[in-house]
Short mmCIF file of C-alpha atoms and ligand atoms in Angstrom, two decimals:
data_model
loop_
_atom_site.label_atom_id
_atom_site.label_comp_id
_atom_site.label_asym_id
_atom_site.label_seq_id
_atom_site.Cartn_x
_atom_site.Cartn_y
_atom_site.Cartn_z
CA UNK A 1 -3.26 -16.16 9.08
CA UNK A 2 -6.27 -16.77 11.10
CA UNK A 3 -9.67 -17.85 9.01
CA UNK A 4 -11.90 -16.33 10.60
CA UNK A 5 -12.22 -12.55 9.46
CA UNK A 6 -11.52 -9.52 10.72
CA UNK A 7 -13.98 -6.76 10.42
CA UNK A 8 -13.15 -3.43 10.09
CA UNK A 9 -14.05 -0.98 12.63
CA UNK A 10 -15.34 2.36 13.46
CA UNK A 11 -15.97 4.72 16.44
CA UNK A 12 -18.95 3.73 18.80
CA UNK A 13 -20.28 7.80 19.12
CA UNK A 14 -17.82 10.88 18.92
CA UNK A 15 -15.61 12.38 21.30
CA UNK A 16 -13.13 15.16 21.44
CA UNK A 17 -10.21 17.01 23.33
CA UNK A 18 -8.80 20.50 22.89
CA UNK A 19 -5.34 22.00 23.73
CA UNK A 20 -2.69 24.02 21.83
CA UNK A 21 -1.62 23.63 18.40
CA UNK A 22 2.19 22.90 18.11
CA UNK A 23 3.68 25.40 15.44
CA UNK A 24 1.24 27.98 15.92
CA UNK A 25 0.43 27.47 19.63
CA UNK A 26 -2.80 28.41 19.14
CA UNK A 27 -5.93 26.70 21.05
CA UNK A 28 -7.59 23.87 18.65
CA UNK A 29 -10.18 21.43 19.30
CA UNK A 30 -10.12 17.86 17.61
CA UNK A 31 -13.17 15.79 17.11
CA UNK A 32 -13.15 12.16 16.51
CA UNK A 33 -16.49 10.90 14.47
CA UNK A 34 -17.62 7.71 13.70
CA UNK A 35 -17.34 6.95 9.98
CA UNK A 36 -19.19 4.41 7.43
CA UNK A 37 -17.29 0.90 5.62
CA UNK A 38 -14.10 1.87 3.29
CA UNK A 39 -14.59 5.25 4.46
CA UNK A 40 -11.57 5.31 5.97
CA UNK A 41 -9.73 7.80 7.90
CA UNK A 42 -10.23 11.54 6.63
CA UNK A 43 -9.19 15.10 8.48
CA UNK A 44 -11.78 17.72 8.35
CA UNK A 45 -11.09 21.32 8.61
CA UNK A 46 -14.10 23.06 10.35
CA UNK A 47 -12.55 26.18 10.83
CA UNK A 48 -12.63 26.80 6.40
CA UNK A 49 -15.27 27.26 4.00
CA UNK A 50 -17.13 24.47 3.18
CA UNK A 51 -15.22 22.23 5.78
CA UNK A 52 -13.06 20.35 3.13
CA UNK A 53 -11.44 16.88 4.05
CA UNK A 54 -8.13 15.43 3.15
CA UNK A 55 -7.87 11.81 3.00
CA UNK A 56 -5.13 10.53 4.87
CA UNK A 57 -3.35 8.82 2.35
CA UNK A 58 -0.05 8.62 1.18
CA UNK A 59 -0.98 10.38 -2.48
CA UNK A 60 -1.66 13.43 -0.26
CA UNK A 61 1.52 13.85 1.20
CA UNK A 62 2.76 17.25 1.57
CA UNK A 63 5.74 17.49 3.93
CA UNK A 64 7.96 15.23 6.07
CA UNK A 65 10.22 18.06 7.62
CA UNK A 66 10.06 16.76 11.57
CA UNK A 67 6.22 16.12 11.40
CA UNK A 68 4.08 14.90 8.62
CA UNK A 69 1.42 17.23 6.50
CA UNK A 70 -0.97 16.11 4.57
CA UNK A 71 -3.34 18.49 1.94
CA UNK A 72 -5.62 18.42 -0.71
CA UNK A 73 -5.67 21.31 -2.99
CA UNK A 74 -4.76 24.14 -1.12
CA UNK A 75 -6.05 22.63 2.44
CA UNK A 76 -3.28 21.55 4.85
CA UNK A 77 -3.15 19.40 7.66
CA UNK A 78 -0.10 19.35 9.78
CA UNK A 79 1.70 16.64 12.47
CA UNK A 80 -1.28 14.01 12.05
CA UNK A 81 1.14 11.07 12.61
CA UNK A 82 0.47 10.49 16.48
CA UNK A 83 -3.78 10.66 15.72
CA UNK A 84 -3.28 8.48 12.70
CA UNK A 85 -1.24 5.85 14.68
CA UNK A 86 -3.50 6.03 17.77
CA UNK A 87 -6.79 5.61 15.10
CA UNK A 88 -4.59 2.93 13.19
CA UNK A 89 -3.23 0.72 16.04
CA UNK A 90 -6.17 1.04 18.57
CA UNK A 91 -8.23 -1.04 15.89
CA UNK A 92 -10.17 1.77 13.99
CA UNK A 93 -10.17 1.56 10.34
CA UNK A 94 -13.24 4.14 9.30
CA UNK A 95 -13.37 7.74 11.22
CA UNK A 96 -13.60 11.41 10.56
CA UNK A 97 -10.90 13.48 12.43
CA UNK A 98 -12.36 16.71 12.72
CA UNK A 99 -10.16 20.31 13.86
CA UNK A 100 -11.38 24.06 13.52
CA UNK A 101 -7.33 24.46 12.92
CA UNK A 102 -4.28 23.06 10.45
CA UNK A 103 -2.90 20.60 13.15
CA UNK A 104 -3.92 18.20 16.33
CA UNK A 105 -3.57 19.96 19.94
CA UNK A 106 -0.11 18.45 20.18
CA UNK A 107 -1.12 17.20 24.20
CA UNK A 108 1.83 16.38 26.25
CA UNK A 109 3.89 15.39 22.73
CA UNK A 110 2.80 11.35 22.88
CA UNK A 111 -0.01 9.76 21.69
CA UNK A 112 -1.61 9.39 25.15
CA UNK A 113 -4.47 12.18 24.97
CA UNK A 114 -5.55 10.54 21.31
CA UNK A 115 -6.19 6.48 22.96
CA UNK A 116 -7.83 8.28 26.08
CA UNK A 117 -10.21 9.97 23.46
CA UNK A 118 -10.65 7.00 20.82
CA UNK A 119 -11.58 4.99 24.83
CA UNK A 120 -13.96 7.24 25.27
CA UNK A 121 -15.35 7.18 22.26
CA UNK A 122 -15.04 3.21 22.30
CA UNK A 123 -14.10 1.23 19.25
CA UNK A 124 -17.15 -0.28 17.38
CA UNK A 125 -17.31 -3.46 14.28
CA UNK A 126 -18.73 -2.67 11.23
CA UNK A 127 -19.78 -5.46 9.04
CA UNK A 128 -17.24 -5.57 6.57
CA UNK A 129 -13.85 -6.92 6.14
CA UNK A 130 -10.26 -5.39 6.70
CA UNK A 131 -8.34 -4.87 3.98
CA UNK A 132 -4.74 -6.12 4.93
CA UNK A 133 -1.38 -6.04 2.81
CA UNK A 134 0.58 -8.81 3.13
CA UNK A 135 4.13 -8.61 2.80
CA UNK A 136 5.21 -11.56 0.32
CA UNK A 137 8.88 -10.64 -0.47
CA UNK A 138 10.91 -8.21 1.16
CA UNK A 139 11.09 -4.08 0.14
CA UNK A 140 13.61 -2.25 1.74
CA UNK A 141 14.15 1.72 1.83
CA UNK A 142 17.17 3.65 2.55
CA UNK A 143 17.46 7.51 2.73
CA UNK A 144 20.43 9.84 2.92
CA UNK A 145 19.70 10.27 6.70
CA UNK A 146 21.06 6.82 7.44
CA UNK A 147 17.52 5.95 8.11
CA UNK A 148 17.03 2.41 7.14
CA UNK A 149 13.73 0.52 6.56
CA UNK A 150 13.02 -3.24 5.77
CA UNK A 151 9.59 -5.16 5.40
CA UNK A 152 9.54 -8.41 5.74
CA UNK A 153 6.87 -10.98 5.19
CA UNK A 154 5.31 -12.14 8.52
CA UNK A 155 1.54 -13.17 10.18
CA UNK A 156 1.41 -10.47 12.54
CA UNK A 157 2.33 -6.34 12.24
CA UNK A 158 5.45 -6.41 14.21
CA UNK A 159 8.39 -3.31 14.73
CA UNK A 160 11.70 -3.58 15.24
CA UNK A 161 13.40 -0.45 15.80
CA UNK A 162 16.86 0.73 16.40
CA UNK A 163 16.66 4.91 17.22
CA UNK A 164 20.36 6.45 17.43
CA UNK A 165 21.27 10.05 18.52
CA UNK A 166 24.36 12.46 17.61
CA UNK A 167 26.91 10.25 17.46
CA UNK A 168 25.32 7.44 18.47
CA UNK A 169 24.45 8.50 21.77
CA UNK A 170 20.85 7.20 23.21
CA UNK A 171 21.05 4.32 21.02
CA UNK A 172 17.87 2.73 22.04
CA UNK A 173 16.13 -0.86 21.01
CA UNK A 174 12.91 -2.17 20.83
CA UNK A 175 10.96 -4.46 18.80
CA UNK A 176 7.31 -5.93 19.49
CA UNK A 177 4.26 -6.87 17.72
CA UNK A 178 1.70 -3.56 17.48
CA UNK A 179 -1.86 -4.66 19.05
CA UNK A 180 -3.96 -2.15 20.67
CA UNK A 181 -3.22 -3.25 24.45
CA UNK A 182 0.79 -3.76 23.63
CA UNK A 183 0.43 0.05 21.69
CA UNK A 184 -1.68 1.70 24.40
CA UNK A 185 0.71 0.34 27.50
CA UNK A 186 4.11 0.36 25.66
CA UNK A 187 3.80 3.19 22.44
CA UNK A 188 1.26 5.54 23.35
CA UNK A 189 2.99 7.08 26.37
CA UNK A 190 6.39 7.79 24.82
CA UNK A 191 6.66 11.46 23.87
CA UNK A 192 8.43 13.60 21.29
CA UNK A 193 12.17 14.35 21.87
CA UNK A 194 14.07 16.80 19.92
CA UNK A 195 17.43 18.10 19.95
CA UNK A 196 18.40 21.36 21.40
CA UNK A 197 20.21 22.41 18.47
CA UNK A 198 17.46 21.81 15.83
CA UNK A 199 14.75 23.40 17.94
CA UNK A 200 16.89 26.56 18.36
CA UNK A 201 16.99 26.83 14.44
CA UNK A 202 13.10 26.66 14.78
CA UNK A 203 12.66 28.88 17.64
CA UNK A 204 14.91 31.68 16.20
CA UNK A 205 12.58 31.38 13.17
CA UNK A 206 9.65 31.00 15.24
CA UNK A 207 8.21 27.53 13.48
CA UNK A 208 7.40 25.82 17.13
CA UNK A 209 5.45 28.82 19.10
CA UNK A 210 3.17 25.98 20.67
CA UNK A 211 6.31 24.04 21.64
CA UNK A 212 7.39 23.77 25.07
CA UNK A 213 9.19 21.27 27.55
CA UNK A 214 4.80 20.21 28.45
CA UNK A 215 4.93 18.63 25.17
CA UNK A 216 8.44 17.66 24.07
CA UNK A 217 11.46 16.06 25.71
CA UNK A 218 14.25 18.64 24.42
CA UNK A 219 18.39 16.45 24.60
CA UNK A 220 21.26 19.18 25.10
CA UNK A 221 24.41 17.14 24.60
CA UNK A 222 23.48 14.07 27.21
CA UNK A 223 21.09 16.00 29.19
CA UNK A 224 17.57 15.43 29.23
CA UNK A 225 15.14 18.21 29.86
CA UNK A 226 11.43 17.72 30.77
CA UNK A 227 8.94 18.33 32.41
CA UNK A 228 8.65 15.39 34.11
CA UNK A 229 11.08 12.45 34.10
CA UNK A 230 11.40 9.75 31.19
CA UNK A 231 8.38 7.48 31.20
CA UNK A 232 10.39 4.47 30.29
CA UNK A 233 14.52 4.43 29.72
CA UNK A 234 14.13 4.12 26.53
CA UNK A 235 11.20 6.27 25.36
CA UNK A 236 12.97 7.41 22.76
CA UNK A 237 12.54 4.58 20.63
CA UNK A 238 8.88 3.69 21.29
CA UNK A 239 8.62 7.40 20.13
CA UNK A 240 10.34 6.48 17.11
CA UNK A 241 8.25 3.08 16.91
CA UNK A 242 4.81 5.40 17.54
CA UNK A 243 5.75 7.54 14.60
CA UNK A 244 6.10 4.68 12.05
CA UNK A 245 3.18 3.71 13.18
CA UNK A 246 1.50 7.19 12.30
CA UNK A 247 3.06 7.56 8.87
CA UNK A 248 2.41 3.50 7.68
CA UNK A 249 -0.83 4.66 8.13
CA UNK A 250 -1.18 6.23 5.42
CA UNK A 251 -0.93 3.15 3.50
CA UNK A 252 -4.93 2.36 4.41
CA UNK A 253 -4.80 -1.45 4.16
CA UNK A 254 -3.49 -2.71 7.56
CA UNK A 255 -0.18 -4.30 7.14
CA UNK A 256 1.13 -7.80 7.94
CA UNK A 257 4.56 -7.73 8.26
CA UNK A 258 7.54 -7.05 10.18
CA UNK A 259 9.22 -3.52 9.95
CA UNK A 260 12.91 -3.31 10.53
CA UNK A 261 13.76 0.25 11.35
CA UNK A 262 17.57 1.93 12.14
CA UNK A 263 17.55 5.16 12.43
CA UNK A 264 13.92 5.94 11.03
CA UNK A 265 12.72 9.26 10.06
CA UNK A 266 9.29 10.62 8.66
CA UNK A 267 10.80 10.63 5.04
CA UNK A 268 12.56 7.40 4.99
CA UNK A 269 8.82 6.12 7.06
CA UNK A 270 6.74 7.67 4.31
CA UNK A 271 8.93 6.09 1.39
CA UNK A 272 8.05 3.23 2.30
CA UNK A 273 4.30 3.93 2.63
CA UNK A 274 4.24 4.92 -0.66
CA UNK A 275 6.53 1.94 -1.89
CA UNK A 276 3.83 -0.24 -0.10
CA UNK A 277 0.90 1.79 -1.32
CA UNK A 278 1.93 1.18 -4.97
CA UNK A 279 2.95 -2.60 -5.08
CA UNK A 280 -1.06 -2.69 -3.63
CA UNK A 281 -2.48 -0.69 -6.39
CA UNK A 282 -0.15 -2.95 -9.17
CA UNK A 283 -1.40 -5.90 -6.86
CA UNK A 284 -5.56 -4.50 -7.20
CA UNK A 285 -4.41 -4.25 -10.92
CA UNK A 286 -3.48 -7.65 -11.69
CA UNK A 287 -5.89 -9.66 -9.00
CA UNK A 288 -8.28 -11.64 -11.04
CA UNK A 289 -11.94 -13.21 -9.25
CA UNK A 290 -10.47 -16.24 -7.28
CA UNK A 291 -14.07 -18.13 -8.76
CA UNK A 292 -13.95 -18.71 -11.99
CA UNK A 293 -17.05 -17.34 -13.44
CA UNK A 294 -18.43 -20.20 -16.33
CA UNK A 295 -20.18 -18.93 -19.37
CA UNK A 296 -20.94 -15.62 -17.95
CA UNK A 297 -18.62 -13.35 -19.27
CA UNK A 298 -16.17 -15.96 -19.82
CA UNK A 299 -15.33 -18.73 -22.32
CA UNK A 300 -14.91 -22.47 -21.76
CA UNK A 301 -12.20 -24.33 -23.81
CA UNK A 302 -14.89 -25.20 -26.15
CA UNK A 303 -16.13 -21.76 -27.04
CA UNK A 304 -12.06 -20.67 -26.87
CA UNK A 305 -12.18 -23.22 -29.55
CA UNK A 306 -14.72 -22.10 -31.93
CA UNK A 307 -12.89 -18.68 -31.92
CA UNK A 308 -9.25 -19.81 -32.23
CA UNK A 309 -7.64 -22.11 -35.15
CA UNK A 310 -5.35 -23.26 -32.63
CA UNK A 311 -5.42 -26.90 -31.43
CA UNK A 312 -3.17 -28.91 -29.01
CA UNK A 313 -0.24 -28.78 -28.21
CA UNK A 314 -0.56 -25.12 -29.64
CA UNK A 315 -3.66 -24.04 -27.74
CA UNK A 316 -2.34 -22.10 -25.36
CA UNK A 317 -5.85 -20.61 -23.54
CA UNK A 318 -7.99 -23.02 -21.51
CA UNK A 319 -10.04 -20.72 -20.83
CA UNK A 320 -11.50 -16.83 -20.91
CA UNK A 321 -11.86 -15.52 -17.33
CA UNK A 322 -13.92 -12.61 -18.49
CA UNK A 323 -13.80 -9.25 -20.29
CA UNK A 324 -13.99 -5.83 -18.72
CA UNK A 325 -15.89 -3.36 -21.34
CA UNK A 326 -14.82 -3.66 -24.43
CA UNK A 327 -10.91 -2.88 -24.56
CA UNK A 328 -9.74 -6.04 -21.47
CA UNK A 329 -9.96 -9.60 -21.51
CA UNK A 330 -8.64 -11.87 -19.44
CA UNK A 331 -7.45 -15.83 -19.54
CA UNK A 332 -6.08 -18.61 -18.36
CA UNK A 333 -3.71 -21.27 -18.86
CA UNK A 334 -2.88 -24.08 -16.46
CA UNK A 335 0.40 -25.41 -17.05
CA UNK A 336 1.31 -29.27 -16.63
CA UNK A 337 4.19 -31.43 -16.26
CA UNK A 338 2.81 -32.91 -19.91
CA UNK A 339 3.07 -29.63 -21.90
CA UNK A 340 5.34 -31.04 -24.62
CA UNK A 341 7.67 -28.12 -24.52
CA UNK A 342 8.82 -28.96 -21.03
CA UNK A 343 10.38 -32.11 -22.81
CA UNK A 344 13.13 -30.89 -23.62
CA UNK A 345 12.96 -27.39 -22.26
CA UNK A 346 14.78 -28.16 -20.21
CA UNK A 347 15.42 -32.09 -19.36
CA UNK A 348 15.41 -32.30 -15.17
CA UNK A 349 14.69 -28.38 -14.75
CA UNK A 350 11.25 -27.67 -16.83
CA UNK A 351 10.74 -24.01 -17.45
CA UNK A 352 7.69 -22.67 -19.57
CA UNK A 353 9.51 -21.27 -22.57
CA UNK A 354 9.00 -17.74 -22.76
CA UNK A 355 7.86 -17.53 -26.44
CA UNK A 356 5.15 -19.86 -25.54
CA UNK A 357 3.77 -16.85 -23.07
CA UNK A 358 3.70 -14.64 -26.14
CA UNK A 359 2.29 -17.01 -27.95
CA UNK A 360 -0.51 -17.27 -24.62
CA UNK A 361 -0.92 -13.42 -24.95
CA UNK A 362 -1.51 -13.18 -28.80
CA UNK A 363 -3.98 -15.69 -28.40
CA UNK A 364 -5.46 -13.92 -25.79
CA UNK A 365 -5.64 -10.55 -27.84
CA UNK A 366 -6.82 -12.89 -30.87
CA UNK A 367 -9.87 -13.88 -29.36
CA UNK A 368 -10.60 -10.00 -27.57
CA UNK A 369 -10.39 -9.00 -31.54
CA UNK A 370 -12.70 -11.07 -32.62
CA UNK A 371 -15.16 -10.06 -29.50
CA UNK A 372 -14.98 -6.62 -30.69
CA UNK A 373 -15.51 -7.47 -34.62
CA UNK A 374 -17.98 -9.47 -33.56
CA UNK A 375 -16.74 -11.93 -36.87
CA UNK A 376 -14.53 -14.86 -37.57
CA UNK A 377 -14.59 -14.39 -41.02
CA UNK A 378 -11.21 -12.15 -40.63
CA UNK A 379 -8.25 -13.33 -38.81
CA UNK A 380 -5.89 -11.89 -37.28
CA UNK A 381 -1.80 -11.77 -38.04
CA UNK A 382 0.47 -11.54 -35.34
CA UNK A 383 2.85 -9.26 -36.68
CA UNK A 384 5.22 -8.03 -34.27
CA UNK A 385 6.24 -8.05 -30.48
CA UNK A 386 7.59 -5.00 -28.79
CA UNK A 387 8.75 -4.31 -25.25
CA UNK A 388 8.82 -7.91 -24.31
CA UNK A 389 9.95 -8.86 -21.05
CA UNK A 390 10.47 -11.92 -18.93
CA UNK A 391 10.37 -11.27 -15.21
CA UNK A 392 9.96 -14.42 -13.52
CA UNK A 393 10.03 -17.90 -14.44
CA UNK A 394 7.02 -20.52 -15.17
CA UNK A 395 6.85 -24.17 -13.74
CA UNK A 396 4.61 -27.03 -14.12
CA UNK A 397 1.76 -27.04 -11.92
CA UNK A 398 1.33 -22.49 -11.97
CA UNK A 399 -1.86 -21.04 -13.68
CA UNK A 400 -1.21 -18.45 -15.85
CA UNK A 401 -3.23 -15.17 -16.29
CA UNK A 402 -3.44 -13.74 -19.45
CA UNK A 403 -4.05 -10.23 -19.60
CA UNK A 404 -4.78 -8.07 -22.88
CA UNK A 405 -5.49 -4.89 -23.46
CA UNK A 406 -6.64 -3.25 -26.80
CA UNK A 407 -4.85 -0.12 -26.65
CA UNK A 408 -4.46 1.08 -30.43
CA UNK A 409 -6.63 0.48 -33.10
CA UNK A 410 -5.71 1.88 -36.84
CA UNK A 411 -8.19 1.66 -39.39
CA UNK A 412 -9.86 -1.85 -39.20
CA UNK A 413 -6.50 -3.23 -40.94
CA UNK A 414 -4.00 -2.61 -37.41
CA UNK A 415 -4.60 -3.44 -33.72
CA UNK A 416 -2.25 -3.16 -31.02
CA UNK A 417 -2.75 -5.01 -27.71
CA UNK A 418 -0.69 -3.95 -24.18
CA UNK A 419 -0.51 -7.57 -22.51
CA UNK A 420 1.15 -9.62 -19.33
CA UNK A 421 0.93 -12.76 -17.41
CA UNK A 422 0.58 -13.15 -13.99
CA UNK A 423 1.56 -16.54 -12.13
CA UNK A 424 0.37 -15.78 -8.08
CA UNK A 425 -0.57 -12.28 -8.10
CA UNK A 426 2.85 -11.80 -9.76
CA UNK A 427 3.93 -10.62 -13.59
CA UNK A 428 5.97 -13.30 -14.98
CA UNK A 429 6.08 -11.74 -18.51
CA UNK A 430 4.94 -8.91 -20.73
CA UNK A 431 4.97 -7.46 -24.17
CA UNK A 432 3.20 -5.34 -26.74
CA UNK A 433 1.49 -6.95 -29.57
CA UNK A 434 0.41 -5.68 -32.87
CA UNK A 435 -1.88 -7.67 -35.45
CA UNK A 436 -2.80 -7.12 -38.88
CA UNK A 437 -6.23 -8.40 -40.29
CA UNK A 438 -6.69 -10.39 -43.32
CA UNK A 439 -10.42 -11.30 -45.00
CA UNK A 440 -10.29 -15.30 -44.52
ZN1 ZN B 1 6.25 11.93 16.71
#
């Protein structure tokens, strides 16, 4: 990964199109605004009361039948994938997305008339950083489609797609890194395609009045009807790619890593939006201040000290990170080849023992007890351990995090504390912890 930052960005002024909504077919105009930091990307309905926005996020994710629709409350927003992946892969991060309708003008069915407005309304940096999610070990979706979907850790944001038809005709191949030139030359262009016999379902019911062969590429058995002829041999699959695109935006950090798509679909696309969404808000969750703050907030090892009876080799805290209010507290441990334990724990393979984590976490929850009694003259009983689970193991040389929660408090005589440890952004072990106090 590069050192130097990269900021996020915003629109330099507004600028906006208008053309005919796809399901309805009725005339809409889109606006594109400029937006502020970790604003983010948000729709705005002009044509309602009040003008109410929907973030577009995956936690507002409606519908995946052939297009994606977002909505908050009772506001909807419908087939936003091909904006979102123009906003997303031409480099803008923060912008308002404004309509006096429930959908985009669908334009000719790509992405095309979306870059030529975002160009017009140039891309400007804001003074902030991008939030990116880094793929560190693989996540994979599969839905009953066939559709397939793998992430895989690498530098870059990179697709690799595999689109099949009916029996496996136009089985079509691509895979590139996304950047705003490769999307705008290679992605942007390719247009919808659907097959005659699912539009005639929606025709008979009247779902696609807008649709028409100006804006979609419609396959009858191996025929291909449009308007005008393919834009590349395989457009299909840079279709494919372009909607991906569109629905892993809804993530809102920018991803590195490599997607490996067969067969993809909106549903199977926003599974895994939402599978990436959530390992980042259990990553935000865990992530500690890379600086260690000293006295502030914290303890040193001789403060942890005073608090705890515990000496070596049974001191199992070097340190408190910090607390947050009056229910978290957080420390750490760094464990070394000379912990005692790894003697014979096991000889040639040395593994933290995983009652020495509990132990790490009662002391942890010891010392957040006496913070809130504000007295030593009571300790604290480790009575039980519930729920305990080891995920991962520990080896010399990892820091350990020690979270603890207060999360049940009886009387003054009973405490319960929710804790886990976390070895590189990653929960090696967990339990629930309950204490009983006795006068000293
Ligand atoms: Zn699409």
């Amino acid at each position: 990964m590069s050192s130097t930052p990269e900021f996020q960005h915003t629109l330099g002024k507004a600028a906006g199109f208008s053309g005919t909504s796809l399901h309805k077919g009725e005339k809409v105009t889109l606006k594109l605004h400029p937006a502020p930091v970790d604003h983010g990307i948000k729709f705005k309905r002009k044509d309602l009361q009040d003008e109410p926005t929907i973030d577009a996020k995956i936690d507002n994710l409606k519908m995946v039948e052939r297009a994606t629709t977002i909505g908050e409350g009772s506001v909807r927003v419908h087939t936003v994938e091909h904006v979102l992946a123009s906003l997303f892969a031409m480099g803008v991060d923060n912008a308002i997305v404004e309509m006096d309708a429930n959908e985009p003008p669908i334009g000719d069915g790509s992405a095309q008339p979306y870059v030529d407005v975002i160009k017009r309304a140039g891309v400007a940096a804001q003074e902030a950083p991008r939030k990116f999610f880094d793929v560190r070990e693989s996540m994979h979706m599969e839905a009953k489609t066939g559709a397939l979907l793998i992430l895989l850790p690498d530098k870059t944001f990179r697709i690799s797609c595999t689109q099949a038809g009916p029996n496996n005709r136009f089985t079509q191949f691509l895979s590139m890194e996304v950047t705003p030139a490769i999307f705008e030359r290679e992605i942007a262009p390719a247009r919808t395609f659907v097959y005659y016999e699912d539009v005639q379902s929606l025709m008979d019911k009247n779902l696609i009045k807008g649709g028409s062969l100006e804006n979609a590429i419609v396959v009858r058995g191996d025929a291909v009807l449009s308007k005008e002829p393919l834009r590349f041999t395989d457009e299909f699959v840079r279709h494919k790619i372009l909607d991906i695109i569109g629905d892993l935006a809804l993530v809102g950090h920018r991803i590195h890593g490599h997607v490996v798509a067969v067969k993809p679909g909106h549903g199977a696309n926003a599974e895994l939006a939402r599978a990436v969404a959530r390992e980042q808000t259990r990553r935000d969750a865990i992530s500690v201040p890379r600086t260690l703050p000293s006295g502030e907030g914290g303890f040193d090892t001789d403060e942890v000290m005073q608090i705890l009876p515990h000496r070596y080799p049974f001191l199992m805290v070097d340190r408190i990170v910090g607390f947050e209010g009056e229910t978290k507290c957080i420390g750490m441990k760094t464990v070394s080849i000379n912990e005692p334990f790894f003697q014979g724990h096991f000889p040639g393979h040395p593994v933290m023992p995983g009652v020495m984590q509990v132990e790490a976490m009662a002391q942890v929850a010891s010392i957040l007890l006496f913070k809130l009694a504000k007295t030593s003259s009571r300790l604290g009983y480790f009575m039980s351990a519930d729920e305990v689970k080891f995920r991962k193991p520990v080896f010399p040389g990892d820091t350990i995090f020690i979270h603890a929660e207060l999360t049940k408090a009886r009387g003054n005589r009973l405490a319960k504390a929710k804790c886990h440890c976390v070895v590189n952004d990653a929960v090696v072990s967990e339990g629930e912890l309950m204490f009983t106090f006795l006068d000293r």
